[in-house]
């Protein structure tokens, strides 16, 4: 999947001394055709339905004494248009918004500086069988998920560092070594507000336990209210997930909730899901059921989502996939559509169906 | 020109198992000095006068049974300023706007998903001896060419997918194998308008015939009107070109026309050209004559363009070039200038001359 | 630090012919934690405190007869957020704004076209022991330095080519070979204003002398007034610097001044500094004192800046660093803060202190 680029000293005329390097160029190209059947149907070519299309550079240097330096520069790509997928403004060019870090690793674990996925996300989002992408992804851990980070983003440009609950900018991250299957990660994301750091910023932790067929994860997050004119209190979220691999099938489940006080009262969002994967032929069947709930000051919104997919491996690096998803919003409120707002609307009963077929190629 | 990056598994402590990769890093750096003699003279350093400056990554994976997976990520660069050349907004950073595709190839041909040059463009633009770049390029197939795609772009952001007639986003592309010298390519570009796909989008085809010294190409294109508030009908274009290599010289010719109904009537644009190349010393002499005509509801605009150039090869990868171009607009209308609008204006008689000298280095 | 990517022809099934390449992928990942103690304190993760975080591609091709072709594509990165550091608009994606050139080198020296550091900057900024980055950098040669280029930028978009005194776009550059330790570089940056090139653009030269422990540099620059509605005359700057390496320590000094006539009178800025480095253990101690003065039509602004730092090398490629900086503005005017405007303000007495600790990893 990932290649190292051999380091060859550029030798003008003399012999060929070879110096091994640790710079790795890697990426994923994933695109497919999506059809959405809703109030107004939509079809198109979409990028990153099975895995996010990306390009990255990374390296590790052995400093001796068990110490290693490393870096990662990874950016998302909208393969359908060639744009950078920055998670921010549209059409803004390729950026290393997926990960941009420099770190030191040793027996003590690893310390990294920069932007990356949060430890809380890493601990529990891994139980989403659709990998947080595509029509059938769980929205619990995805962008636009339970922590209402966009409100924060709009309120204060400096808080941009902490606007998604998937990734965190301006962060110091610590990841522990594995102790008897346990591993912990911690992020502190600076709010970078002059005079107001004690009231802004992000802090989160993820605890992972992996032992044979059993895997468990716990995520804890706090997005401080200081730089957030919408919220009147900190936004807190916690998530719990786990999986057990029975061999013929793997069963997974997850729960996440977040809450924040706003002017109208407490805004609480929660969701849970159960899922399974099973190897069938050269590929993998994936199925999941998600429930989303939004409770804002006395009224409730709910939605149910079903997903079913198959990933057929042509090689270790290349696969084709098909995914079906169905969503049904309840209680008269429309919490989610399957695609983005420009990709068609819900039917009048609050439901929508979608299908994606495509190809994933890792390099 | 193009290099493969060797894939070496990063080996922490053990031996040196080598895994061959197919990731290729490639590009072109082209810059020169341009002088334009018009109503107000202009001079400057310009990028991509002989070949567009670019950086790309691509790879092919053999899946066995004659099947191959491939990807291409290629973006343009304004070498004079370091900006990305996205073909869209200015100063928007590096983007993979030249090509971003993932595909599968086999005996059946090749299917690709993403953004790329249209098959119609590929079939006939190859007869422009100046390669669609620089002062002397033919405008028939270039951006700002005959199909008025910008009108579309302004009218509907979703139609952005189909705003140029060189490249198409959100596309499914099929390219056939070669049968007795014949090869066909087809693009379908989704309009990606909710509820309106049947009335939007792009479809085009290119037919190529290559047999010894003879080469022929036919291009057919339709940009649907649905997402286009300016046009009251679909925009249709066709182009035809060919070349014959006599050895001492190669002769080339091309024709392209497009039309669309707008409020004021039918807007028809057409153009043709004859050109020749001849190897002289270690380089190539290139010459072309272009005629452009614009017929909008009863009035006509015309322009003649001459181009003469020499490309002197310093190696297979590196060459220096000089190009002279002259344009003369007629009938009192000013259809084209040689450079962009900020690069000086036409003389009062509608003419302009320009010279470019520079260097092209492929890597 | 820099690696060559080996060029291997992608061999589907046959033997393994190896074609040596000269494409080099390289970069720096630098991030740290910064604390600023001012009117309102600020803390955060910052990128490029010791060396600017960057990613680059470059290559050299031997054309025979002593002639070589080369290219450089290098862009800055804000490692704390993953954004491109373009020196221009925020959040604009990765761009090759540090250097984007194509060139030819031979016995005559080297000619390059594109964007790069000015020869004047290269000649004298090299005596800043903090390398023009981080809290303790000398502002004499840095962006926002003595030549008031931003005024120019705002006044005319076409003058963007010449808006910084560190780098120049749209430039033709000549660098001489070294004669008895002497080397000269010259830049001409086109103003690219239609009809007005004689009154716009940039020209500059740098003279370097390097002989054993002694190093001297002289920089001369003129930013023409034509495209500058603020200035009523050309902006002229000159700088002088030098260093002597005593072995136990290296002593460095520099001076720079620039002036321009504006409506209110002559605006003259000048500054000087003395600095020293000394190897201590596996690292380097760096110390500097800077004085900045701004004289505009009868009133004066002054600031003193002290910097002290240590760079501890973990390997040739990786180091950790700590930097302390103090600034004190005088005469009631606030000429500079240590960080950017969003990173806290000065104390009421015009002073500010800051500390940075971080890691630099070159690849």
Coordinates of N, CA, C and O in Angstrom, one line a residue, chain B residues 2-6 20-22 24-25 28-34 40-46 54-55 57 60 62 68 77-84 90-94 314-318 320 342-345 357-363, chain C residues 5-12 18-23 25 57 59-63 67 69-73 88-89 92-97 99-104 113-115 158 160 168-172 188 190-197:
Chain B
X2 N 9.3 10.2 -17.3 CA 8.6 9.8 -16.1 C 9.3 8.7 -15.4 O 9.8 7.8 -15.9
X3 N 9.4 8.9 -14.1 CA 10.1 8.0 -13.2 C 9.2 7.2 -12.4 O 8.2 7.7 -11.9
X4 N 9.6 6.0 -12.1 CA 8.9 5.1 -11.2 C 9.7 5.3 -9.8 O 10.9 5.3 -9.8
X5 N 8.9 5.3 -8.8 CA 9.5 5.3 -7.5 C 9.6 3.9 -7.1 O 8.6 3.2 -7.1
X6 N 10.8 3.5 -6.7 CA 10.9 2.1 -6.3 C 10.2 1.9 -5.0 O 10.3 2.7 -4.1
X20 N 8.3 -4.4 -5.9 CA 8.3 -3.4 -7.0 C 7.0 -2.6 -7.0 O 5.9 -3.1 -6.8
X21 N 7.1 -1.4 -7.2 CA 6.0 -0.5 -7.2 C 5.7 0.0 -8.6 O 6.5 -0.2 -9.5
X22 N 4.6 0.7 -8.8 CA 4.3 1.3 -10.0 C 3.9 2.7 -9.9 O 3.2 3.2 -10.7
X24 N 4.5 6.5 -10.2 CA 5.4 7.3 -11.0 C 5.2 8.8 -10.7 O 4.1 9.2 -10.6
X25 N 6.3 9.4 -10.4 CA 6.3 10.9 -10.2 C 6.8 11.5 -11.5 O 7.8 11.1 -12.0
X28 N 6.5 18.6 -15.7 CA 7.2 19.5 -16.7 C 7.3 20.8 -16.1 O 6.4 21.3 -15.4
X29 N 8.5 21.4 -16.2 CA 8.7 22.8 -15.8 C 9.1 23.6 -17.1 O 10.1 23.3 -17.8
X30 N 8.2 24.5 -17.4 CA 8.3 25.3 -18.7 C 8.1 26.7 -18.4 O 7.0 27.1 -17.9
X31 N 9.1 27.6 -18.7 CA 8.9 29.0 -18.5 C 9.7 29.7 -19.6 O 10.7 29.2 -20.1
X32 N 9.2 30.9 -19.9 CA 9.9 31.7 -20.9 C 9.6 33.2 -20.7 O 8.9 33.6 -19.8
X33 N 10.2 34.0 -21.6 CA 9.9 35.4 -21.6 C 9.0 35.7 -22.8 O 9.2 35.2 -23.9
X34 N 7.9 36.4 -22.6 CA 6.9 36.8 -23.6 C 6.9 38.3 -23.8 O 6.9 39.0 -22.9
X40 N -1.1 48.5 -26.2 CA -0.1 48.7 -25.1 C 0.8 47.5 -25.0 O 0.3 46.4 -24.8
X41 N 2.1 47.7 -25.1 CA 3.0 46.5 -25.1 C 3.0 45.9 -23.8 O 2.7 46.5 -22.8
X42 N 3.4 44.6 -23.8 CA 3.4 43.9 -22.5 C 4.6 42.9 -22.6 O 4.9 42.3 -23.6
X43 N 5.3 42.8 -21.5 CA 6.3 41.7 -21.4 C 6.3 41.1 -20.0 O 5.9 41.8 -19.1
X44 N 6.8 39.9 -19.9 CA 6.8 39.2 -18.7 C 7.4 37.8 -18.8 O 7.7 37.4 -19.9
X45 N 7.5 37.2 -17.6 CA 7.8 35.8 -17.6 C 6.5 35.0 -17.6 O 5.6 35.3 -16.8
X46 N 6.4 34.0 -18.5 CA 5.2 33.2 -18.6 C 5.5 31.8 -18.5 O 6.5 31.3 -18.9
X54 N 3.6 21.3 -14.9 CA 2.7 20.3 -14.2 C 3.5 19.5 -13.3 O 4.7 19.3 -13.4
X55 N 2.8 18.8 -12.3 CA 3.3 17.8 -11.5 C 2.3 16.7 -11.4 O 1.1 17.0 -11.2
X57 N 1.3 12.3 -10.3 CA 1.6 11.0 -9.7 C 0.7 10.0 -10.4 O -0.5 10.3 -10.6
X60 N 0.1 2.0 -12.1 CA -0.6 0.9 -12.7 C -0.3 -0.3 -11.9 O 0.8 -0.6 -11.4
X62 N -0.9 -4.5 -11.9 CA -1.4 -5.7 -12.6 C -2.2 -6.6 -11.7 O -1.7 -7.1 -10.7
X68 N -5.9 -4.6 -15.2 CA -5.0 -3.7 -14.6 C -5.8 -2.5 -13.9 O -6.8 -2.1 -14.5
X77 N 0.8 24.0 -13.0 CA 1.5 24.9 -12.1 C 1.8 26.2 -13.0 O 2.2 26.1 -14.1
X78 N 1.6 27.4 -12.4 CA 2.1 28.6 -13.0 C 3.5 28.8 -12.5 O 3.7 29.3 -11.4
X79 N 4.5 28.4 -13.3 CA 5.9 28.4 -12.8 C 6.4 29.8 -12.6 O 7.3 30.0 -11.8
X80 N 5.8 30.8 -13.2 CA 6.2 32.1 -13.0 C 5.9 32.7 -11.6 O 6.6 33.6 -11.1
X81 N 4.9 32.1 -11.0 CA 4.5 32.6 -9.7 C 4.4 31.5 -8.6 O 4.3 31.8 -7.4
X82 N 4.5 30.3 -9.0 CA 4.3 29.2 -8.1 C 2.9 28.8 -7.7 O 2.7 27.8 -7.0
X83 N 1.9 29.5 -8.3 CA 0.5 29.2 -8.0 C 0.2 27.9 -8.7 O 0.8 27.5 -9.7
X84 N -0.9 27.3 -8.2 CA -1.5 26.2 -9.0 C -2.2 26.8 -10.2 O -2.8 27.9 -10.1
X90 N -8.3 32.2 -9.4 CA -6.9 32.5 -9.4 C -6.3 32.2 -8.0 O -7.1 32.3 -7.0
X91 N -5.1 31.9 -7.9 CA -4.4 31.8 -6.7 C -4.9 30.8 -5.7 O -4.8 31.0 -4.5
X92 N -5.5 29.8 -6.3 CA -6.3 28.9 -5.4 C -5.5 27.6 -5.0 O -6.0 26.7 -4.5
X93 N -4.2 27.7 -5.2 CA -3.4 26.5 -4.7 C -3.4 25.4 -5.8 O -4.1 25.4 -6.7
X94 N -2.5 24.5 -5.5 CA -2.2 23.4 -6.4 C -3.4 22.4 -6.3 O -3.9 22.1 -5.3
X314 N 17.7 19.9 -26.4 CA 19.0 19.8 -25.8 C 19.2 18.3 -25.3 O 20.3 17.9 -25.1
X315 N 18.1 17.6 -25.1 CA 18.1 16.2 -24.7 C 16.7 15.7 -25.0 O 15.8 16.5 -25.4
X316 N 16.4 14.5 -24.6 CA 15.1 14.0 -24.8 C 14.1 14.7 -23.9 O 12.9 14.8 -24.1
X317 N 14.6 15.2 -22.7 CA 13.8 15.7 -21.7 C 13.7 17.3 -21.7 O 12.8 17.9 -21.2
X318 N 14.8 17.9 -22.3 CA 14.9 19.3 -22.2 C 15.1 20.0 -23.6 O 15.8 19.5 -24.4
X320 N 14.8 24.1 -25.7 CA 14.6 25.5 -25.7 C 13.7 25.8 -27.0 O 13.8 25.1 -28.0
X342 N -5.1 40.8 -19.4 CA -4.2 41.7 -18.7 C -2.9 41.9 -19.4 O -2.0 42.6 -19.0
X343 N -2.7 41.1 -20.5 CA -1.4 41.1 -21.2 C -1.5 42.0 -22.4 O -1.1 41.6 -23.5
X344 N -1.9 43.2 -22.2 CA -1.9 44.2 -23.3 C -3.1 44.0 -24.3 O -3.8 43.0 -24.2
X345 N -3.3 45.0 -25.1 CA -4.5 45.0 -26.0 C -4.1 45.0 -27.4 O -2.9 45.0 -27.8
X357 N 10.3 33.2 -26.0 CA 11.4 32.3 -25.9 C 11.5 31.7 -24.5 O 11.2 32.3 -23.6
X358 N 11.9 30.4 -24.5 CA 11.9 29.7 -23.1 C 12.5 28.4 -23.2 O 13.1 28.0 -24.1
X359 N 12.3 27.7 -22.0 CA 12.9 26.4 -21.8 C 11.8 25.4 -21.3 O 11.0 25.8 -20.5
X360 N 11.8 24.2 -21.8 CA 10.9 23.1 -21.3 C 11.8 22.0 -20.8 O 12.7 21.5 -21.5
X361 N 11.5 21.6 -19.5 CA 12.3 20.5 -18.9 C 11.3 19.5 -18.3 O 10.4 19.9 -17.5
X362 N 11.3 18.3 -18.8 CA 10.4 17.2 -18.3 C 11.2 16.4 -17.3 O 12.4 16.1 -17.5
X363 N 10.4 15.9 -16.3 CA 11.1 15.1 -15.3 C 10.2 13.9 -14.9 O 9.0 13.9 -15.4
Chain C
X5 N 14.8 10.1 -6.0 CA 13.9 9.0 -6.3 C 14.5 8.2 -7.4 O 14.8 8.8 -8.5
X6 N 14.7 7.0 -7.2 CA 15.3 6.2 -8.3 C 14.3 6.0 -9.4 O 13.1 5.8 -9.2
X7 N 14.8 6.1 -10.6 CA 13.9 5.9 -11.7 C 14.0 4.5 -12.2 O 15.1 4.1 -12.6
X8 N 13.0 3.8 -12.1 CA 12.9 2.4 -12.7 C 11.9 2.4 -13.7 O 10.7 2.7 -13.4
X9 N 12.2 2.1 -14.9 CA 11.2 1.9 -15.9 C 10.2 0.8 -15.4 O 10.6 -0.2 -14.9
X10 N 8.9 1.1 -15.5 CA 8.0 0.2 -15.0 C 8.0 -1.0 -15.9 O 7.6 -1.0 -17.0
X11 N 8.4 -2.2 -15.4 CA 8.6 -3.3 -16.2 C 7.5 -4.3 -15.9 O 7.5 -4.9 -14.8
X12 N 6.7 -4.5 -16.8 CA 5.5 -5.4 -16.6 C 5.9 -6.8 -16.3 O 5.6 -7.3 -15.3
X18 N 17.5 -0.4 -15.3 CA 17.4 0.7 -14.3 C 17.9 2.0 -15.0 O 18.9 2.1 -15.6
X19 N 17.0 3.0 -14.9 CA 17.4 4.3 -15.5 C 17.5 5.3 -14.4 O 16.6 5.6 -13.7
X20 N 18.7 5.8 -14.1 CA 18.9 6.7 -13.0 C 18.2 8.1 -13.2 O 18.3 8.6 -14.3
X21 N 17.6 8.5 -12.2 CA 16.9 9.8 -12.3 C 17.6 10.8 -11.4 O 18.5 10.6 -10.7
X22 N 17.1 12.0 -11.5 CA 17.6 13.1 -10.7 C 16.5 13.9 -10.1 O 16.6 15.0 -9.7
X23 N 15.3 13.2 -9.9 CA 14.2 13.9 -9.2 C 14.4 13.7 -7.7 O 14.6 12.5 -7.3
X25 N 12.9 14.4 -3.9 CA 11.8 14.8 -3.0 C 12.4 15.2 -1.7 O 13.1 14.4 -1.1
X57 N 10.2 19.4 -4.7 CA 10.6 18.4 -5.7 C 11.6 19.2 -6.6 O 11.4 20.3 -6.9
X59 N 15.2 18.7 -9.5 CA 16.0 17.8 -10.3 C 17.0 18.5 -11.1 O 16.9 19.7 -11.4
X60 N 18.0 17.7 -11.5 CA 19.1 18.2 -12.4 C 19.3 17.2 -13.5 O 19.3 16.0 -13.2
X61 N 19.4 17.7 -14.7 CA 19.7 16.8 -15.8 C 21.0 17.2 -16.5 O 21.2 18.4 -16.8
X62 N 21.9 16.3 -16.6 CA 23.2 16.6 -17.3 C 23.0 16.6 -18.8 O 22.6 15.5 -19.4
X63 N 23.1 17.7 -19.5 CA 22.9 17.8 -20.9 C 24.2 17.6 -21.7 O 24.1 17.6 -23.0
X67 N 26.8 21.5 -19.6 CA 25.5 22.2 -19.5 C 24.5 21.3 -18.7 O 24.5 20.1 -18.9
X69 N 20.4 21.1 -17.0 CA 19.0 21.7 -16.8 C 18.6 21.4 -15.4 O 18.9 20.4 -14.9
X70 N 17.8 22.3 -14.8 CA 17.3 22.0 -13.5 C 16.0 22.6 -13.2 O 15.5 23.5 -14.0
X71 N 15.3 22.1 -12.2 CA 14.0 22.7 -11.8 C 13.9 22.6 -10.3 O 14.5 21.7 -9.7
X72 N 13.1 23.5 -9.7 CA 12.8 23.4 -8.3 C 11.3 23.8 -8.1 O 10.9 24.8 -8.7
X73 N 10.6 22.9 -7.4 CA 9.2 23.3 -7.0 C 9.1 23.1 -5.5 O 9.2 21.9 -5.0
X88 N 0.5 34.5 0.8 CA -0.5 35.4 0.3 C -1.8 35.1 1.1 O -1.8 35.2 2.3
X89 N -2.9 34.9 0.4 CA -4.1 34.7 1.0 C -4.1 33.5 2.0 O -3.4 32.5 1.7
X92 N -5.3 29.0 1.4 CA -5.4 28.9 -0.1 C -4.9 27.6 -0.7 O -4.7 27.5 -1.9
X93 N -4.5 26.7 0.2 CA -4.0 25.5 -0.4 C -2.5 25.5 -0.6 O -1.9 26.6 -0.6
X94 N -1.9 24.4 -0.8 CA -0.5 24.2 -1.0 C -0.1 24.8 -2.4 O -0.8 24.6 -3.4
X95 N 0.9 25.7 -2.4 CA 1.4 26.3 -3.6 C 2.9 26.3 -3.6 O 3.5 26.3 -2.5
X96 N 3.5 26.3 -4.8 CA 5.0 26.3 -4.9 C 5.5 27.7 -4.8 O 6.2 28.2 -5.7
X97 N 5.1 28.4 -3.7 CA 5.5 29.8 -3.5 C 6.9 30.0 -3.0 O 7.3 31.2 -3.0
X99 N 9.7 28.4 -4.1 CA 10.5 28.4 -5.3 C 9.8 27.6 -6.4 O 9.3 26.5 -6.2
X100 N 9.7 28.2 -7.6 CA 9.2 27.5 -8.7 C 10.0 28.0 -9.9 O 9.8 29.1 -10.4
X101 N 11.0 27.3 -10.3 CA 11.9 27.7 -11.4 C 12.3 26.6 -12.3 O 12.3 25.4 -11.9
X102 N 12.7 27.0 -13.5 CA 13.4 26.1 -14.4 C 14.7 26.8 -14.9 O 14.6 28.1 -15.0
X103 N 15.8 26.1 -15.0 CA 17.0 26.8 -15.3 C 18.0 26.0 -16.1 O 17.9 24.8 -16.3
X104 N 19.0 26.8 -16.6 CA 20.1 26.2 -17.3 C 21.4 26.6 -16.6 O 21.6 27.8 -16.4
X113 N 14.3 30.9 -14.6 CA 13.1 31.7 -14.8 C 12.1 31.2 -13.8 O 11.9 30.0 -13.5
X114 N 11.3 32.2 -13.2 CA 10.2 31.8 -12.3 C 10.3 32.7 -11.0 O 10.6 33.8 -11.0
X115 N 9.9 32.0 -9.9 CA 9.8 32.6 -8.6 C 10.9 32.1 -7.7 O 11.0 30.9 -7.6
X158 N -1.3 43.7 -10.4 CA -0.3 43.3 -11.3 C 1.1 43.4 -10.6 O 2.1 42.7 -11.1
X160 N 1.8 42.4 -7.8 CA 2.0 41.3 -6.9 C 3.3 40.6 -7.1 O 3.9 40.0 -6.2
X168 N 10.7 36.9 -5.4 CA 10.3 37.6 -6.5 C 9.7 36.7 -7.5 O 10.3 35.7 -7.9
X169 N 8.5 37.0 -8.0 CA 7.8 36.2 -9.0 C 8.2 36.8 -10.4 O 8.8 37.9 -10.5
X170 N 7.8 36.1 -11.4 CA 8.0 36.6 -12.8 C 9.4 37.1 -13.1 O 9.6 38.1 -13.8
X171 N 10.3 36.4 -12.6 CA 11.7 36.9 -12.6 C 12.6 36.1 -13.5 O 12.5 34.9 -13.7
X172 N 13.6 36.8 -14.0 CA 14.8 36.2 -14.7 C 15.9 36.4 -13.8 O 16.2 37.5 -13.3
X188 N 15.8 40.2 -12.3 CA 14.9 41.1 -12.8 C 13.5 40.6 -12.8 O 13.2 39.5 -13.4
X190 N 9.7 41.1 -13.8 CA 8.8 41.9 -14.6 C 7.7 42.5 -13.8 O 7.1 41.8 -13.0
X191 N 7.3 43.8 -14.1 CA 6.1 44.3 -13.4 C 4.9 43.8 -14.1 O 3.8 43.7 -13.4
X192 N 5.0 43.4 -15.3 CA 3.9 42.8 -16.1 C 2.6 43.7 -16.1 O 1.5 43.3 -16.0
X193 N 2.9 45.0 -16.2 CA 1.8 46.0 -16.4 C 1.8 46.4 -17.9 O 2.8 46.8 -18.4
X194 N 0.6 46.2 -18.5 CA 0.5 46.5 -19.9 C 0.9 48.0 -20.1 O 0.3 48.9 -19.5
X195 N 1.8 48.2 -21.0 CA 2.2 49.6 -21.4 C 3.0 50.3 -20.3 O 3.4 51.4 -20.5
X196 N 3.3 49.6 -19.2 CA 4.0 50.3 -18.2 C 5.3 49.6 -17.6 O 5.7 49.9 -16.5
X197 N 5.8 48.7 -18.4 CA 6.9 47.9 -17.8 C 8.1 48.8 -17.4 O 8.9 48.5 -16.5

